[in-house]
Amino acid sequence: MTARSIDGKAIAAGVRAEVAAAVKQLPAPPALAVVLVGDDPASHVYVASKAKQTVEAGMRSVEVRLPADTAETELIAKVEALSRDPEVDGILVQLPLPKHIVEAKVLAALDPLKDVDGLTEANAGKLVLGKPGLRPCTPVGCVILAKTERPDLSGANVVVIGRSILVGKPAALLFLEQNATVTLAHSKTRDLKIVCRGADILVAAVGRPEMVRGDWVRPGAIVIDVGTNRVPAPEKGEGKTKLVGDVHFAEAAEVAGAISPSPGGVGPMTIACLLRNTVLAACARRGWAVPAALGQA
Ligand code: NAP
């Protein structure tokens, strides 16, 4: 391997330390509410981890767990109640929701000032307009990781593969905000490999295990792998699985200048940026100055 490995765990720990220092400078600890519907085991692990890290950063964690058969109206009423609660600063509705619930309706019930996932129409609109607002956590994490390797992204050629509302599209807009020249690729993009080879910074957010091969990567490029895909791992024993990214790590690491592994890259950044957003949300809503300790995204 010739590429530097971008250590998302360590960088995320740094962001969490900044958040914890910032929280100490606030008049009161902010509170983050996480709403979980159903019993998806992966979601339960995420939510427990979010709650633990919220408390470790000195903030208050409010966990709302609802059964899988919760009615849409009941969930919306819960989100509205949290939106009204003056003691709650951030609200995250853990996705995906059970199939009988329309996500957009639930997000519409969320106070945009508490939308720490940056998924409401109001915050998405602010991102497009270049206005201050809460930005989606995973894409912010991608930008922070890229900036650890290249602090000034101005003029960089960035290719983002994937145009989801959650990751690809906001990532493209956030890199644009950094004055990068952005190409947003997707399933209909022609000659994807050639497009990717033009990237100084290649962000893969596709959900296809190891799709990006070594010869898709420009020598010396920065590769950010957002993908987390569970695949069979017969080498670990019968029926065992493992997580891999959207990038073939071993091949890409021979060509890239720096690469974020998956797991251990973007994943830890997502929660760190969620905590960061909770502080920003509390400051904006309560009229507090943002503590200098929080640092820049
Ligand atoms: P998604 O909603 O399924 O979107 C996938 C995107 O990839 C779509 O825009 C799709 O294009 C594009 N795509 C699919 N096949 C393609 C192909 N062959 N060539 C080019 N583009 C292709 O997925 P997502 O929610 O953005 O998540 C993407 C990955 O990131 C997943 O592995 C997910 O688990 C992971 N993720 C990780 C974190 C984290 O914190 N680490 C957070 C969120 C997501 P079309 O629009 O044309 O269909």
PDB file of N, CA and C in Angstrom, residues 130-194:
ATOM      1  N   GLY A 130     -26.873  28.482  -0.281  1.00  0.00           N
ATOM      2  CA  GLY A 130     -25.627  28.955   0.337  1.00  0.00           C
ATOM      3  C   GLY A 130     -25.869  29.751   1.605  1.00  0.00           C
ATOM      4  N   LYS A 131     -27.039  29.541   2.230  1.00  0.00           N
ATOM      5  CA  LYS A 131     -27.342  30.244   3.478  1.00  0.00           C
ATOM      6  C   LYS A 131     -26.940  29.382   4.671  1.00  0.00           C
ATOM      7  N   PRO A 132     -26.638  29.998   5.828  1.00  0.00           N
ATOM      8  CA  PRO A 132     -26.312  29.184   7.003  1.00  0.00           C
ATOM      9  C   PRO A 132     -27.492  28.282   7.374  1.00  0.00           C
ATOM     10  N   GLY A 133     -27.196  27.084   7.803  1.00  0.00           N
ATOM     11  CA  GLY A 133     -28.237  26.133   8.200  1.00  0.00           C
ATOM     12  C   GLY A 133     -27.557  24.878   8.682  1.00  0.00           C
ATOM     13  N   LEU A 134     -28.358  23.893   9.074  1.00  0.00           N
ATOM     14  CA  LEU A 134     -27.779  22.629   9.539  1.00  0.00           C
ATOM     15  C   LEU A 134     -27.506  21.737   8.333  1.00  0.00           C
ATOM     16  N   ARG A 135     -26.262  21.289   8.195  1.00  0.00           N
ATOM     17  CA  ARG A 135     -25.838  20.509   7.032  1.00  0.00           C
ATOM     18  C   ARG A 135     -25.837  19.014   7.371  1.00  0.00           C
ATOM     19  N   PRO A 136     -26.156  18.140   6.405  1.00  0.00           N
ATOM     20  CA  PRO A 136     -26.179  16.688   6.683  1.00  0.00           C
ATOM     21  C   PRO A 136     -24.818  16.164   7.172  1.00  0.00           C
ATOM     22  N   CYS A 137     -24.885  15.294   8.161  1.00  0.00           N
ATOM     23  CA  CYS A 137     -23.676  14.888   8.912  1.00  0.00           C
ATOM     24  C   CYS A 137     -22.662  14.105   8.076  1.00  0.00           C
ATOM     25  N   THR A 138     -23.112  13.093   7.355  1.00  0.00           N
ATOM     26  CA  THR A 138     -22.154  12.257   6.611  1.00  0.00           C
ATOM     27  C   THR A 138     -21.388  13.080   5.568  1.00  0.00           C
ATOM     28  N   PRO A 139     -22.072  13.899   4.759  1.00  0.00           N
ATOM     29  CA  PRO A 139     -21.324  14.712   3.794  1.00  0.00           C
ATOM     30  C   PRO A 139     -20.362  15.702   4.469  1.00  0.00           C
ATOM     31  N   VAL A 140     -20.776  16.292   5.603  1.00  0.00           N
ATOM     32  CA  VAL A 140     -19.845  17.192   6.317  1.00  0.00           C
ATOM     33  C   VAL A 140     -18.605  16.400   6.735  1.00  0.00           C
ATOM     34  N   GLY A 141     -18.829  15.168   7.189  1.00  0.00           N
ATOM     35  CA  GLY A 141     -17.701  14.303   7.570  1.00  0.00           C
ATOM     36  C   GLY A 141     -16.759  14.071   6.394  1.00  0.00           C
ATOM     37  N   CYS A 142     -17.318  13.887   5.201  1.00  0.00           N
ATOM     38  CA  CYS A 142     -16.486  13.677   3.996  1.00  0.00           C
ATOM     39  C   CYS A 142     -15.607  14.901   3.740  1.00  0.00           C
ATOM     40  N   VAL A 143     -16.196  16.087   3.871  1.00  0.00           N
ATOM     41  CA  VAL A 143     -15.430  17.314   3.610  1.00  0.00           C
ATOM     42  C   VAL A 143     -14.316  17.462   4.654  1.00  0.00           C
ATOM     43  N   ILE A 144     -14.631  17.194   5.906  1.00  0.00           N
ATOM     44  CA  ILE A 144     -13.597  17.312   6.953  1.00  0.00           C
ATOM     45  C   ILE A 144     -12.454  16.334   6.665  1.00  0.00           C
ATOM     46  N   LEU A 145     -12.788  15.102   6.293  1.00  0.00           N
ATOM     47  CA  LEU A 145     -11.733  14.115   5.989  1.00  0.00           C
ATOM     48  C   LEU A 145     -10.876  14.592   4.809  1.00  0.00           C
ATOM     49  N   ALA A 146     -11.533  15.090   3.759  1.00  0.00           N
ATOM     50  CA  ALA A 146     -10.771  15.557   2.584  1.00  0.00           C
ATOM     51  C   ALA A 146      -9.852  16.712   2.976  1.00  0.00           C
ATOM     52  N   LYS A 147     -10.360  17.594   3.865  1.00  0.00           N
ATOM     53  CA  LYS A 147      -9.560  18.777   4.234  1.00  0.00           C
ATOM     54  C   LYS A 147      -8.375  18.431   5.141  1.00  0.00           C
ATOM     55  N   THR A 148      -8.422  17.271   5.783  1.00  0.00           N
ATOM     56  CA  THR A 148      -7.232  16.888   6.555  1.00  0.00           C
ATOM     57  C   THR A 148      -6.067  16.607   5.596  1.00  0.00           C
ATOM     58  N   GLU A 149      -6.385  16.212   4.379  1.00  0.00           N
ATOM     59  CA  GLU A 149      -5.341  15.945   3.382  1.00  0.00           C
ATOM     60  C   GLU A 149      -5.058  17.168   2.519  1.00  0.00           C
ATOM     61  N   ARG A 150      -6.087  17.951   2.255  1.00  0.00           N
ATOM     62  CA  ARG A 150      -5.949  19.120   1.374  1.00  0.00           C
ATOM     63  C   ARG A 150      -6.776  20.249   1.987  1.00  0.00           C
ATOM     64  N   PRO A 151      -6.173  21.043   2.880  1.00  0.00           N
ATOM     65  CA  PRO A 151      -6.936  22.050   3.620  1.00  0.00           C
ATOM     66  C   PRO A 151      -7.657  23.054   2.725  1.00  0.00           C
ATOM     67  N   ASP A 152      -7.068  23.386   1.578  1.00  0.00           N
ATOM     68  CA  ASP A 152      -7.736  24.320   0.661  1.00  0.00           C
ATOM     69  C   ASP A 152      -8.263  23.525  -0.536  1.00  0.00           C
ATOM     70  N   LEU A 153      -9.578  23.371  -0.589  1.00  0.00           N
ATOM     71  CA  LEU A 153     -10.185  22.569  -1.663  1.00  0.00           C
ATOM     72  C   LEU A 153     -10.490  23.402  -2.905  1.00  0.00           C
ATOM     73  N   SER A 154     -10.171  24.677  -2.838  1.00  0.00           N
ATOM     74  CA  SER A 154     -10.465  25.587  -3.938  1.00  0.00           C
ATOM     75  C   SER A 154      -9.841  25.076  -5.240  1.00  0.00           C
ATOM     76  N   GLY A 155     -10.663  24.922  -6.261  1.00  0.00           N
ATOM     77  CA  GLY A 155     -10.170  24.497  -7.574  1.00  0.00           C
ATOM     78  C   GLY A 155      -9.956  23.002  -7.715  1.00  0.00           C
ATOM     79  N   ALA A 156     -10.129  22.248  -6.637  1.00  0.00           N
ATOM     80  CA  ALA A 156      -9.932  20.791  -6.729  1.00  0.00           C
ATOM     81  C   ALA A 156     -11.040  20.167  -7.587  1.00  0.00           C
ATOM     82  N   ASN A 157     -10.677  19.168  -8.378  1.00  0.00           N
ATOM     83  CA  ASN A 157     -11.685  18.423  -9.130  1.00  0.00           C
ATOM     84  C   ASN A 157     -12.230  17.315  -8.234  1.00  0.00           C
ATOM     85  N   VAL A 158     -13.493  17.453  -7.865  1.00  0.00           N
ATOM     86  CA  VAL A 158     -14.123  16.471  -6.980  1.00  0.00           C
ATOM     87  C   VAL A 158     -15.161  15.689  -7.780  1.00  0.00           C
ATOM     88  N   VAL A 159     -15.084  14.377  -7.721  1.00  0.00           N
ATOM     89  CA  VAL A 159     -16.137  13.536  -8.307  1.00  0.00           C
ATOM     90  C   VAL A 159     -16.841  12.819  -7.168  1.00  0.00           C
ATOM     91  N   VAL A 160     -18.151  13.018  -7.085  1.00  0.00           N
ATOM     92  CA  VAL A 160     -18.968  12.306  -6.098  1.00  0.00           C
ATOM     93  C   VAL A 160     -19.778  11.270  -6.870  1.00  0.00           C
ATOM     94  N   ILE A 161     -19.654   9.998  -6.508  1.00  0.00           N
ATOM     95  CA  ILE A 161     -20.489   8.965  -7.147  1.00  0.00           C
ATOM     96  C   ILE A 161     -21.656   8.679  -6.214  1.00  0.00           C
ATOM     97  N   GLY A 162     -22.858   8.885  -6.707  1.00  0.00           N
ATOM     98  CA  GLY A 162     -24.072   8.718  -5.889  1.00  0.00           C
ATOM     99  C   GLY A 162     -24.728  10.073  -5.696  1.00  0.00           C
ATOM    100  N   ARG A 163     -26.050  10.121  -5.887  1.00  0.00           N
ATOM    101  CA  ARG A 163     -26.767  11.407  -5.797  1.00  0.00           C
ATOM    102  C   ARG A 163     -27.936  11.314  -4.825  1.00  0.00           C
ATOM    103  N   SER A 164     -27.771  10.519  -3.766  1.00  0.00           N
ATOM    104  CA  SER A 164     -28.872  10.399  -2.800  1.00  0.00           C
ATOM    105  C   SER A 164     -29.051  11.715  -2.054  1.00  0.00           C
ATOM    106  N   ILE A 165     -30.266  11.872  -1.488  1.00  0.00           N
ATOM    107  CA  ILE A 165     -30.587  13.064  -0.703  1.00  0.00           C
ATOM    108  C   ILE A 165     -29.726  13.083   0.559  1.00  0.00           C
ATOM    109  N   LEU A 166     -29.438  11.875   1.079  1.00  0.00           N
ATOM    110  CA  LEU A 166     -28.729  11.744   2.359  1.00  0.00           C
ATOM    111  C   LEU A 166     -27.238  12.028   2.214  1.00  0.00           C
ATOM    112  N   VAL A 167     -26.628  11.595   1.129  1.00  0.00           N
ATOM    113  CA  VAL A 167     -25.165  11.668   1.020  1.00  0.00           C
ATOM    114  C   VAL A 167     -24.694  12.408  -0.247  1.00  0.00           C
ATOM    115  N   GLY A 168     -24.910  11.796  -1.411  1.00  0.00           N
ATOM    116  CA  GLY A 168     -24.249  12.287  -2.626  1.00  0.00           C
ATOM    117  C   GLY A 168     -24.576  13.722  -2.980  1.00  0.00           C
ATOM    118  N   LYS A 169     -25.876  14.053  -3.018  1.00  0.00           N
ATOM    119  CA  LYS A 169     -26.253  15.398  -3.458  1.00  0.00           C
ATOM    120  C   LYS A 169     -25.744  16.473  -2.491  1.00  0.00           C
ATOM    121  N   PRO A 170     -25.992  16.318  -1.171  1.00  0.00           N
ATOM    122  CA  PRO A 170     -25.429  17.343  -0.275  1.00  0.00           C
ATOM    123  C   PRO A 170     -23.906  17.366  -0.276  1.00  0.00           C
ATOM    124  N   ALA A 171     -23.261  16.208  -0.462  1.00  0.00           N
ATOM    125  CA  ALA A 171     -21.785  16.201  -0.512  1.00  0.00           C
ATOM    126  C   ALA A 171     -21.315  17.065  -1.676  1.00  0.00           C
ATOM    127  N   ALA A 172     -21.967  16.908  -2.833  1.00  0.00           N
ATOM    128  CA  ALA A 172     -21.580  17.705  -4.010  1.00  0.00           C
ATOM    129  C   ALA A 172     -21.716  19.199  -3.700  1.00  0.00           C
ATOM    130  N   LEU A 173     -22.816  19.573  -3.052  1.00  0.00           N
ATOM    131  CA  LEU A 173     -23.043  20.997  -2.746  1.00  0.00           C
ATOM    132  C   LEU A 173     -22.039  21.508  -1.716  1.00  0.00           C
ATOM    133  N   LEU A 174     -21.692  20.671  -0.738  1.00  0.00           N
ATOM    134  CA  LEU A 174     -20.721  21.096   0.276  1.00  0.00           C
ATOM    135  C   LEU A 174     -19.322  21.276  -0.326  1.00  0.00           C
ATOM    136  N   PHE A 175     -18.935  20.391  -1.249  1.00  0.00           N
ATOM    137  CA  PHE A 175     -17.635  20.576  -1.909  1.00  0.00           C
ATOM    138  C   PHE A 175     -17.674  21.813  -2.809  1.00  0.00           C
ATOM    139  N   LEU A 176     -18.827  22.074  -3.406  1.00  0.00           N
ATOM    140  CA  LEU A 176     -18.978  23.292  -4.215  1.00  0.00           C
ATOM    141  C   LEU A 176     -18.803  24.535  -3.339  1.00  0.00           C
ATOM    142  N   GLU A 177     -19.385  24.471  -2.130  1.00  0.00           N
ATOM    143  CA  GLU A 177     -19.246  25.572  -1.164  1.00  0.00           C
ATOM    144  C   GLU A 177     -17.774  25.836  -0.839  1.00  0.00           C
ATOM    145  N   GLN A 178     -16.956  24.781  -0.963  1.00  0.00           N
ATOM    146  CA  GLN A 178     -15.507  24.906  -0.698  1.00  0.00           C
ATOM    147  C   GLN A 178     -14.755  25.340  -1.961  1.00  0.00           C
ATOM    148  N   ASN A 179     -15.511  25.745  -2.979  1.00  0.00           N
ATOM    149  CA  ASN A 179     -14.941  26.211  -4.259  1.00  0.00           C
ATOM    150  C   ASN A 179     -14.261  25.111  -5.068  1.00  0.00           C
ATOM    151  N   ALA A 180     -14.657  23.861  -4.823  1.00  0.00           N
ATOM    152  CA  ALA A 180     -14.183  22.774  -5.681  1.00  0.00           C
ATOM    153  C   ALA A 180     -14.995  22.773  -6.982  1.00  0.00           C
ATOM    154  N   THR A 181     -14.441  22.126  -7.994  1.00  0.00           N
ATOM    155  CA  THR A 181     -15.166  21.906  -9.249  1.00  0.00           C
ATOM    156  C   THR A 181     -15.743  20.501  -9.153  1.00  0.00           C
ATOM    157  N   VAL A 182     -17.074  20.422  -9.123  1.00  0.00           N
ATOM    158  CA  VAL A 182     -17.711  19.162  -8.714  1.00  0.00           C
ATOM    159  C   VAL A 182     -18.417  18.465  -9.875  1.00  0.00           C
ATOM    160  N   THR A 183     -18.198  17.178  -9.990  1.00  0.00           N
ATOM    161  CA  THR A 183     -18.967  16.330 -10.904  1.00  0.00           C
ATOM    162  C   THR A 183     -19.773  15.367 -10.043  1.00  0.00           C
ATOM    163  N   LEU A 184     -21.080  15.325 -10.297  1.00  0.00           N
ATOM    164  CA  LEU A 184     -21.951  14.428  -9.530  1.00  0.00           C
ATOM    165  C   LEU A 184     -22.345  13.263 -10.435  1.00  0.00           C
ATOM    166  N   ALA A 185     -21.777  12.104 -10.174  1.00  0.00           N
ATOM    167  CA  ALA A 185     -22.009  10.934 -11.030  1.00  0.00           C
ATOM    168  C   ALA A 185     -23.071  10.026 -10.410  1.00  0.00           C
ATOM    169  N   HIS A 186     -23.697   9.211 -11.247  1.00  0.00           N
ATOM    170  CA  HIS A 186     -24.771   8.335 -10.767  1.00  0.00           C
ATOM    171  C   HIS A 186     -24.925   7.151 -11.702  1.00  0.00           C
ATOM    172  N   SER A 187     -26.010   6.416 -11.566  1.00  0.00           N
ATOM    173  CA  SER A 187     -26.117   5.152 -12.312  1.00  0.00           C
ATOM    174  C   SER A 187     -26.233   5.368 -13.818  1.00  0.00           C
ATOM    175  N   LYS A 188     -26.584   6.558 -14.238  1.00  0.00           N
ATOM    176  CA  LYS A 188     -26.723   6.815 -15.682  1.00  0.00           C
ATOM    177  C   LYS A 188     -25.479   7.505 -16.253  1.00  0.00           C
ATOM    178  N   THR A 189     -24.479   7.731 -15.438  1.00  0.00           N
ATOM    179  CA  THR A 189     -23.255   8.390 -15.917  1.00  0.00           C
ATOM    180  C   THR A 189     -22.537   7.473 -16.907  1.00  0.00           C
ATOM    181  N   ARG A 190     -22.126   8.052 -18.036  1.00  0.00           N
ATOM    182  CA  ARG A 190     -21.379   7.257 -19.020  1.00  0.00           C
ATOM    183  C   ARG A 190     -19.893   7.289 -18.695  1.00  0.00           C
ATOM    184  N   ASP A 191     -19.208   6.230 -19.023  1.00  0.00           N
ATOM    185  CA  ASP A 191     -17.743   6.160 -18.847  1.00  0.00           C
ATOM    186  C   ASP A 191     -17.329   6.564 -17.424  1.00  0.00           C
ATOM    187  N   LEU A 192     -17.980   5.966 -16.449  1.00  0.00           N
ATOM    188  CA  LEU A 192     -17.754   6.354 -15.050  1.00  0.00           C
ATOM    189  C   LEU A 192     -16.281   6.243 -14.653  1.00  0.00           C
ATOM    190  N   LYS A 193     -15.639   5.182 -15.117  1.00  0.00           N
ATOM    191  CA  LYS A 193     -14.230   4.993 -14.764  1.00  0.00           C
ATOM    192  C   LYS A 193     -13.395   6.191 -15.226  1.00  0.00           C
ATOM    193  N   ILE A 194     -13.645   6.658 -16.440  1.00  0.00           N
ATOM    194  CA  ILE A 194     -12.872   7.789 -16.975  1.00  0.00           C
ATOM    195  C   ILE A 194     -13.205   9.061 -16.193  1.00  0.00           C
TER     196      ILE A 194
END
